[in-house]
Amino acid sequence: MVSKKEDRSVSPKAMVLRVLSVPAAIALLVARLLPSRSASPGAANTASAPAVLLAPPGGGNIGDEAMVASFIKNTPGEVLVVVRRRADIRILSTVENRVSVVEMPHLFYRRSLRALVDLGRYWRLLGHARSVALVGADIMDGAYNEDASVARAQALELARRRGLDVRVLGFSWNGTASARATHHLRRASESGVIMCVRDEFSLARIVRDGISSTRQVSDVVFALFGDPSEQDLPQRDRVIVNASGLVARDGNMTSTYANVCSDLVSRGYSVTLLPHVIRGGGDDLAACRAVAGRLPAGTVEVVEGLLSPFEVYDLCRRAALVVSGRMHLGVIGLCAGAVPVLISTQGKVEGLMKFFGLEVNAVPIVSGQVATLPAVVEAALDSLDEMSARVDRELARVRHLASGNFE
């Protein structure tokens, strides 16, 4: 029998991570003891100073690139993007003249003493910034990496203590957020960090957890593209299907996806298997190839590389339906006027679908399977005109909500 004392023991790895979090805690303590600076005009708050964006992990993720692109598009003047590695986020050549990229690989991932160096660099950077924004997405509640979520909240509070305008851009909050992530984000909100929450379910959860300074918005990617109703639309004779490598960890869904693709082709649609994330630990391309391998050669098209967000948008403009295990592919599809059917993960999909009255198109994972996916896709196709009308009717309102991330 394992004793209660042994149950409470801390692994050596966890102990190292806690030790590495001490410098940030000390910096926060000092900042809390000092008078908070107001955001008055000065060298660090002039229009010529950069707006700092703390980027998401990226590294082969179209959704992360789309969120960064939206911030840059909607933020005038100089922008400084803080990344883990420079290659993690692709910056459009059309904005390179006003965007700088700085690597701080250990700011959020404190696995060595080099975290001290990045923390010091970040502190100095704040003295020359006009504002700080962090892409929140689904990485604030500790579900993926609790230590990184805590580090992000600490970085936000440090910036706020320097007197800057600080916010978390459109993010979700699941129903089982970790206690540490909740505590540190609550402290950040109490310091005045604006919490831009991207759906009403997440907002209810985060208010319940005692986090203040909230603002109801929608996902920042809704502010990236133009109004599709003002564009010439091609015939929607295609369905985009994404087999997510992340979702596939929860069970072998290849056969289900293959059956969906076969049914779509029998209805006369062209099917494109589109990877949204290509990297180790959740590679969509491998998952999409596996689905194609279950079908006769030539039945579907497989996109073999990582497209840009704008290339995905152009592809979705020709799609009647987007079936995806990645939420941001669904968002881009909605921006292009396509109807989404999305695998529900991390409690974030239901809120997105609620904006458009399409909750029935959120497919749950049950025992590692998405057994209801074929039936949901079939029902969506049978009601396609009605669902398309809902998307057209609500899109302008949702795009307006997205602008709240930048106000």
Coordinates of C-alpha atoms in Angstrom, one line a residue:
M1 CA 0.0 0.0 0.0
V2 CA 1.3 3.5 -0.8
S3 CA 1.2 5.9 2.1
K4 CA -0.4 9.3 2.0
K5 CA 3.0 10.8 2.6
E6 CA 4.3 9.1 -0.6
D7 CA 1.2 10.3 -2.5
R8 CA 2.2 13.9 -1.8
S9 CA 5.8 13.4 -2.9
V10 CA 7.2 15.6 -5.7
S11 CA 9.1 14.1 -8.6
P12 CA 12.7 15.5 -9.2
K13 CA 11.5 16.9 -12.6
A14 CA 8.6 18.8 -10.9
M15 CA 10.9 20.1 -8.2
V16 CA 13.3 21.5 -10.8
L17 CA 10.4 23.2 -12.6
R18 CA 9.2 24.7 -9.3
V19 CA 12.7 26.0 -8.5
L20 CA 12.9 27.6 -11.9
S21 CA 9.6 29.4 -11.2
V22 CA 11.1 31.1 -8.2
P23 CA 12.8 34.0 -10.1
A24 CA 9.5 35.0 -11.7
A25 CA 7.8 34.8 -8.3
I26 CA 10.5 37.1 -6.8
A27 CA 10.1 39.5 -9.7
L28 CA 6.4 39.6 -9.2
L29 CA 6.8 40.2 -5.4
V30 CA 9.1 43.1 -6.0
A31 CA 6.8 44.5 -8.7
R32 CA 3.8 44.2 -6.3
L33 CA 5.7 46.1 -3.5
L34 CA 6.6 49.0 -5.9
P35 CA 3.9 51.5 -6.8
S36 CA 2.2 50.5 -10.1
R37 CA 3.1 52.8 -12.9
S38 CA 0.2 54.4 -14.7
A39 CA 0.1 54.2 -18.5
S40 CA 1.0 57.9 -18.8
P41 CA 2.7 59.3 -22.0
G42 CA 6.4 58.6 -22.0
A43 CA 9.1 56.8 -23.9
A44 CA 7.5 53.4 -23.3
N45 CA 4.0 54.4 -24.2
T46 CA 4.4 56.5 -27.4
A47 CA 3.1 55.5 -30.7
S48 CA 6.6 54.7 -31.9
A49 CA 7.2 52.1 -29.2
P50 CA 6.3 48.5 -30.3
A51 CA 3.1 46.6 -29.3
V52 CA 4.5 43.4 -27.9
L53 CA 2.7 40.1 -28.8
L54 CA 3.5 37.0 -26.8
A55 CA 3.0 34.4 -29.5
P56 CA 1.5 30.9 -29.2
P57 CA 3.7 27.8 -29.6
G58 CA 3.3 27.7 -33.4
G59 CA 5.8 25.4 -35.0
G60 CA 3.7 24.1 -37.9
N61 CA 0.2 25.2 -36.7
I62 CA -1.9 27.2 -39.2
G63 CA -4.3 28.3 -36.4
D64 CA -1.5 29.9 -34.4
E65 CA -0.2 31.7 -37.5
A66 CA -3.7 33.0 -38.2
M67 CA -4.0 34.4 -34.7
V68 CA -0.7 36.2 -35.0
A69 CA -1.6 37.5 -38.4
S70 CA -4.8 38.9 -37.1
F71 CA -3.1 40.7 -34.3
I72 CA -0.6 42.3 -36.7
K73 CA -3.4 43.3 -39.1
N74 CA -5.5 44.9 -36.4
T75 CA -2.6 46.7 -34.6
P76 CA -1.2 49.8 -36.1
G77 CA 2.5 50.8 -35.9
E78 CA 5.5 48.7 -34.8
V79 CA 4.8 45.2 -33.6
L80 CA 7.3 43.0 -31.7
V81 CA 6.5 39.3 -31.7
V82 CA 8.1 37.1 -28.9
V83 CA 8.4 33.5 -30.0
R84 CA 10.0 30.4 -28.7
R85 CA 11.9 29.8 -32.0
R86 CA 12.0 32.2 -34.9
A87 CA 10.8 29.5 -37.4
D88 CA 7.7 28.8 -35.3
I89 CA 5.6 31.6 -36.8
R90 CA 5.7 32.7 -40.4
I91 CA 5.3 36.5 -40.9
L92 CA 3.8 37.8 -44.1
S93 CA 6.3 39.6 -46.3
T94 CA 3.8 42.5 -46.7
V95 CA 4.2 43.5 -43.0
E96 CA 7.8 42.6 -42.4
N97 CA 8.8 46.2 -42.5
R98 CA 6.9 46.9 -39.2
V99 CA 7.2 43.6 -37.5
S100 CA 10.2 42.4 -35.4
V101 CA 10.6 38.9 -34.1
V102 CA 12.5 38.1 -30.8
E103 CA 13.3 34.6 -29.6
M104 CA 12.8 33.8 -25.9
P105 CA 12.8 30.1 -25.8
H106 CA 12.7 29.8 -22.0
L107 CA 10.3 32.5 -21.1
F108 CA 7.4 30.1 -20.8
Y109 CA 9.2 26.8 -20.9
R110 CA 11.5 27.0 -17.9
R111 CA 13.5 23.8 -18.2
S112 CA 16.9 25.2 -17.6
L113 CA 18.7 28.1 -15.9
R114 CA 18.6 30.0 -19.1
A115 CA 15.0 30.8 -18.1
L116 CA 16.6 33.5 -15.9
V117 CA 18.2 35.1 -18.9
D118 CA 14.9 35.3 -20.8
L119 CA 13.1 36.6 -17.8
G120 CA 15.6 39.4 -17.5
R121 CA 15.3 40.2 -21.2
Y122 CA 11.6 40.3 -21.0
W123 CA 11.7 42.7 -18.0
R124 CA 13.9 45.1 -20.0
L125 CA 11.8 44.7 -23.1
L126 CA 8.7 45.9 -21.1
G127 CA 10.5 49.2 -20.5
H128 CA 10.4 50.0 -24.2
A129 CA 6.9 48.7 -25.1
R130 CA 3.6 50.5 -25.5
S131 CA 1.4 47.5 -24.8
V132 CA 1.5 43.7 -24.3
A133 CA -0.9 41.1 -25.7
L134 CA -0.8 37.4 -25.3
V135 CA -2.5 34.9 -27.7
G136 CA -4.6 33.0 -25.2
A137 CA -6.4 30.4 -27.4
D138 CA -6.6 27.2 -25.4
I139 CA -3.3 27.4 -23.5
M140 CA -4.3 29.4 -20.4
D141 CA -6.1 26.9 -18.3
G142 CA -3.2 24.4 -17.8
A143 CA -4.8 21.6 -19.8
Y144 CA -1.8 21.1 -22.1
N145 CA 1.1 22.4 -20.0
E146 CA 0.3 23.8 -16.5
D147 CA 3.8 25.3 -16.0
A148 CA 3.6 27.2 -19.3
S149 CA 0.1 28.5 -18.4
V150 CA 1.4 29.7 -15.1
A151 CA 4.4 31.3 -16.7
R152 CA 2.2 33.2 -19.2
A153 CA 0.0 34.5 -16.4
Q154 CA 3.1 35.7 -14.5
A155 CA 4.4 37.4 -17.6
L156 CA 1.1 39.3 -18.0
E157 CA 1.1 40.5 -14.4
L158 CA 4.7 41.7 -14.7
A159 CA 3.8 43.8 -17.8
R160 CA 0.8 45.2 -16.0
R161 CA 2.9 46.2 -13.0
R162 CA 5.0 48.2 -15.5
G163 CA 1.9 50.3 -16.2
L164 CA 1.2 48.9 -19.7
D165 CA -2.0 48.1 -21.4
V166 CA -2.1 44.3 -21.1
R167 CA -4.6 41.7 -22.4
V168 CA -5.1 38.1 -23.2
L169 CA -6.5 37.8 -26.7
G170 CA -9.6 35.6 -27.3
F171 CA -9.2 32.4 -25.2
S172 CA -11.2 29.5 -24.0
W173 CA -11.5 28.3 -20.4
N174 CA -12.4 24.6 -19.9
G175 CA -14.4 23.3 -17.0
T176 CA -11.5 21.7 -15.2
A177 CA -8.8 24.4 -15.2
S178 CA -5.8 23.6 -13.0
A179 CA -5.7 25.3 -9.6
R180 CA -2.3 26.8 -10.2
A181 CA -3.2 28.2 -13.6
T182 CA -6.5 29.6 -12.1
H183 CA -4.6 31.2 -9.2
H184 CA -2.1 33.0 -11.3
L185 CA -4.5 34.2 -13.9
R186 CA -6.7 35.5 -11.1
R187 CA -3.8 37.5 -9.8
A188 CA -3.1 38.8 -13.3
S189 CA -6.8 39.9 -13.7
E190 CA -6.7 41.6 -10.3
S191 CA -3.7 43.7 -11.5
G192 CA -5.8 44.9 -14.4
V193 CA -5.0 42.5 -17.3
I194 CA -8.0 42.5 -19.7
M195 CA -9.3 39.0 -20.2
C196 CA -10.8 38.7 -23.7
V197 CA -12.9 35.5 -23.5
R198 CA -14.0 34.0 -26.8
D199 CA -17.3 32.3 -26.0
E200 CA -20.1 32.5 -23.5
F201 CA -19.5 29.1 -21.9
S202 CA -15.8 30.0 -21.2
L203 CA -16.9 33.3 -19.8
A204 CA -19.3 31.7 -17.4
R205 CA -16.6 29.2 -16.2
I206 CA -13.9 31.9 -15.8
V207 CA -16.3 34.2 -13.8
R208 CA -17.2 31.2 -11.6
D209 CA -13.5 30.7 -11.0
G210 CA -13.1 34.3 -9.7
I211 CA -11.2 35.8 -12.6
S212 CA -12.2 39.4 -13.2
S213 CA -11.6 42.1 -15.9
T214 CA -13.4 39.9 -18.5
R215 CA -14.6 40.9 -21.9
Q216 CA -16.8 38.9 -24.2
V217 CA -15.3 38.6 -27.6
S218 CA -15.0 36.0 -30.4
D219 CA -11.9 34.4 -31.7
V220 CA -9.3 36.8 -33.1
V221 CA -9.2 34.9 -36.4
F222 CA -12.7 36.3 -37.2
A223 CA -11.0 39.7 -37.5
L224 CA -8.4 38.5 -40.1
F225 CA -10.4 38.1 -43.3
G226 CA -12.9 40.3 -45.2
D227 CA -16.6 39.9 -45.5
P228 CA -17.2 36.9 -47.9
S229 CA -20.6 38.4 -48.9
E230 CA -18.6 41.2 -50.6
Q231 CA -16.6 38.8 -52.7
D232 CA -17.3 36.8 -55.8
L233 CA -17.9 33.3 -54.6
P234 CA -17.1 30.2 -56.6
Q235 CA -19.3 27.2 -56.7
R236 CA -19.2 25.3 -53.4
D237 CA -18.7 21.8 -54.7
R238 CA -16.1 20.7 -52.3
V239 CA -15.8 19.4 -48.7
I240 CA -12.7 20.0 -46.6
V241 CA -11.9 17.2 -44.2
N242 CA -9.2 17.4 -41.5
A243 CA -8.1 14.3 -39.7
S244 CA -6.4 15.8 -36.6
G245 CA -3.3 14.0 -35.3
L246 CA -4.1 15.4 -31.9
V247 CA -7.6 14.0 -31.8
A248 CA -6.4 10.7 -33.3
R249 CA -4.4 10.1 -30.1
D250 CA -7.7 9.3 -28.4
G251 CA -8.5 6.4 -30.6
N252 CA -8.3 5.0 -34.1
M253 CA -10.7 7.1 -36.0
T254 CA -9.3 6.4 -39.5
S255 CA -12.1 4.1 -40.6
T256 CA -14.8 6.6 -39.5
Y257 CA -13.1 9.4 -41.4
A258 CA -12.7 7.1 -44.5
N259 CA -16.4 6.2 -44.4
V260 CA -17.3 9.9 -44.2
C261 CA -15.1 10.7 -47.2
S262 CA -16.6 7.8 -49.2
D263 CA -20.2 9.0 -48.4
L264 CA -19.3 12.6 -49.5
V265 CA -17.9 11.4 -52.8
S266 CA -21.0 9.3 -53.4
R267 CA -23.0 12.5 -53.0
G268 CA -21.0 14.2 -55.8
Y269 CA -18.6 16.3 -53.7
S270 CA -14.9 16.6 -54.2
V271 CA -13.0 15.9 -51.0
T272 CA -9.8 17.5 -49.9
L273 CA -8.0 16.1 -46.9
L274 CA -6.3 19.1 -45.3
P275 CA -3.7 19.0 -42.5
H276 CA -3.9 21.9 -40.2
V277 CA -0.9 21.0 -38.0
I278 CA 2.3 19.3 -39.2
R279 CA 4.7 18.6 -36.4
G280 CA 5.7 15.9 -34.0
G281 CA 3.3 14.8 -31.4
G282 CA 0.1 15.3 -33.3
D283 CA 0.8 15.3 -37.1
D284 CA -2.3 15.9 -39.2
L285 CA -0.5 14.9 -42.4
A286 CA 0.1 11.4 -41.2
A287 CA -3.5 11.1 -40.1
C288 CA -4.8 12.5 -43.4
R289 CA -2.6 10.1 -45.4
A290 CA -3.9 7.2 -43.3
V291 CA -7.5 8.1 -44.2
A292 CA -6.6 8.3 -47.9
G293 CA -4.9 5.0 -47.6
R294 CA -8.3 3.3 -46.7
L295 CA -9.9 4.6 -50.0
P296 CA -9.4 3.6 -53.6
A297 CA -6.6 5.6 -55.3
G298 CA -7.8 9.0 -56.6
T299 CA -10.9 9.1 -54.4
V300 CA -9.7 12.1 -52.4
E301 CA -7.1 14.8 -52.7
V302 CA -4.5 15.1 -49.9
V303 CA -2.7 18.5 -49.4
E304 CA 0.9 17.4 -48.7
G305 CA 2.1 20.6 -47.0
L306 CA 1.2 23.3 -44.6
L307 CA -0.7 26.1 -46.3
S308 CA -0.9 29.7 -45.1
P309 CA -4.1 30.9 -43.4
F310 CA -5.0 32.8 -46.5
E311 CA -4.5 29.8 -48.7
V312 CA -6.8 27.8 -46.4
Y313 CA -9.3 30.6 -46.6
D314 CA -9.3 30.6 -50.4
L315 CA -9.8 26.8 -50.3
C316 CA -12.7 27.1 -47.9
R317 CA -14.4 29.6 -50.2
R318 CA -15.0 26.7 -52.5
A319 CA -16.3 24.4 -49.8
A320 CA -19.8 23.7 -48.7
L321 CA -18.7 22.0 -45.6
V322 CA -15.6 21.8 -43.4
V323 CA -15.2 18.7 -41.3
S324 CA -12.4 19.1 -38.8
G325 CA -10.7 18.0 -35.6
R326 CA -9.0 21.4 -35.4
M327 CA -11.1 24.3 -34.2
H328 CA -9.3 27.0 -36.1
L329 CA -9.9 25.3 -39.4
G330 CA -13.6 25.6 -38.6
V331 CA -13.1 29.3 -37.8
I332 CA -11.4 29.9 -41.1
G333 CA -14.2 27.9 -42.8
L334 CA -16.8 30.1 -41.1
C335 CA -15.0 33.2 -42.2
A336 CA -15.3 31.9 -45.8
G337 CA -19.0 31.1 -45.4
A338 CA -18.6 27.3 -45.1
V339 CA -20.6 25.3 -42.6
P340 CA -18.4 23.5 -40.0
V341 CA -18.7 20.1 -38.4
L342 CA -16.2 20.0 -35.6
I343 CA -14.8 17.4 -33.2
S344 CA -15.4 18.7 -29.7
T345 CA -12.2 19.1 -27.7
Q346 CA -11.2 21.0 -24.6
G347 CA -14.6 22.5 -24.1
K348 CA -14.0 25.2 -26.7
V349 CA -16.0 24.0 -29.7
E350 CA -19.5 24.3 -28.2
G351 CA -19.1 28.0 -27.5
L352 CA -18.0 28.7 -31.1
M353 CA -20.9 26.8 -32.6
K354 CA -23.4 28.6 -30.3
F355 CA -22.6 31.9 -32.1
F356 CA -24.1 30.4 -35.2
G357 CA -26.8 28.2 -33.8
L358 CA -24.9 25.1 -35.0
E359 CA -24.4 23.3 -31.7
V360 CA -25.7 20.0 -33.3
N361 CA -22.5 20.1 -35.5
A362 CA -20.2 19.7 -32.5
V363 CA -19.2 16.0 -32.4
P364 CA -18.2 14.5 -29.1
I365 CA -15.4 12.0 -28.5
V366 CA -16.8 9.0 -26.7
S367 CA -14.4 6.2 -25.6
G368 CA -11.8 7.5 -28.1
Q369 CA -14.2 7.4 -31.0
V370 CA -16.3 9.8 -33.0
A371 CA -19.0 7.3 -33.9
T372 CA -21.7 9.9 -34.5
L373 CA -19.5 11.8 -37.1
P374 CA -21.1 10.2 -40.2
A375 CA -24.6 10.9 -39.0
V376 CA -23.8 14.5 -38.1
V377 CA -22.2 15.1 -41.5
E378 CA -25.1 13.6 -43.3
A379 CA -27.6 15.7 -41.3
A380 CA -25.5 18.8 -42.1
L381 CA -25.6 18.1 -45.8
D382 CA -29.4 17.5 -45.7
S383 CA -29.8 20.9 -43.9
L384 CA -27.0 22.7 -45.8
D385 CA -29.1 25.6 -47.1
E386 CA -30.6 26.4 -43.7
M387 CA -27.2 26.1 -42.0
S388 CA -25.5 28.2 -44.6
A389 CA -28.1 30.9 -44.1
R390 CA -27.3 30.9 -40.4
V391 CA -23.6 31.4 -41.1
D392 CA -24.4 34.3 -43.5
R393 CA -26.7 35.9 -41.0
E394 CA -24.5 35.7 -37.9
L395 CA -21.0 36.2 -39.4
A396 CA -21.0 40.0 -39.3
R397 CA -22.0 40.0 -35.6
V398 CA -19.3 37.5 -34.8
R399 CA -16.7 39.5 -36.8
H400 CA -17.7 42.6 -34.8
L401 CA -17.2 40.8 -31.6
A402 CA -13.7 39.8 -32.7
S403 CA -12.8 43.5 -33.0
G404 CA -13.3 43.7 -29.2
N405 CA -9.9 42.0 -28.8
F406 CA -8.2 45.1 -30.0
E407 CA -10.3 47.9 -28.5

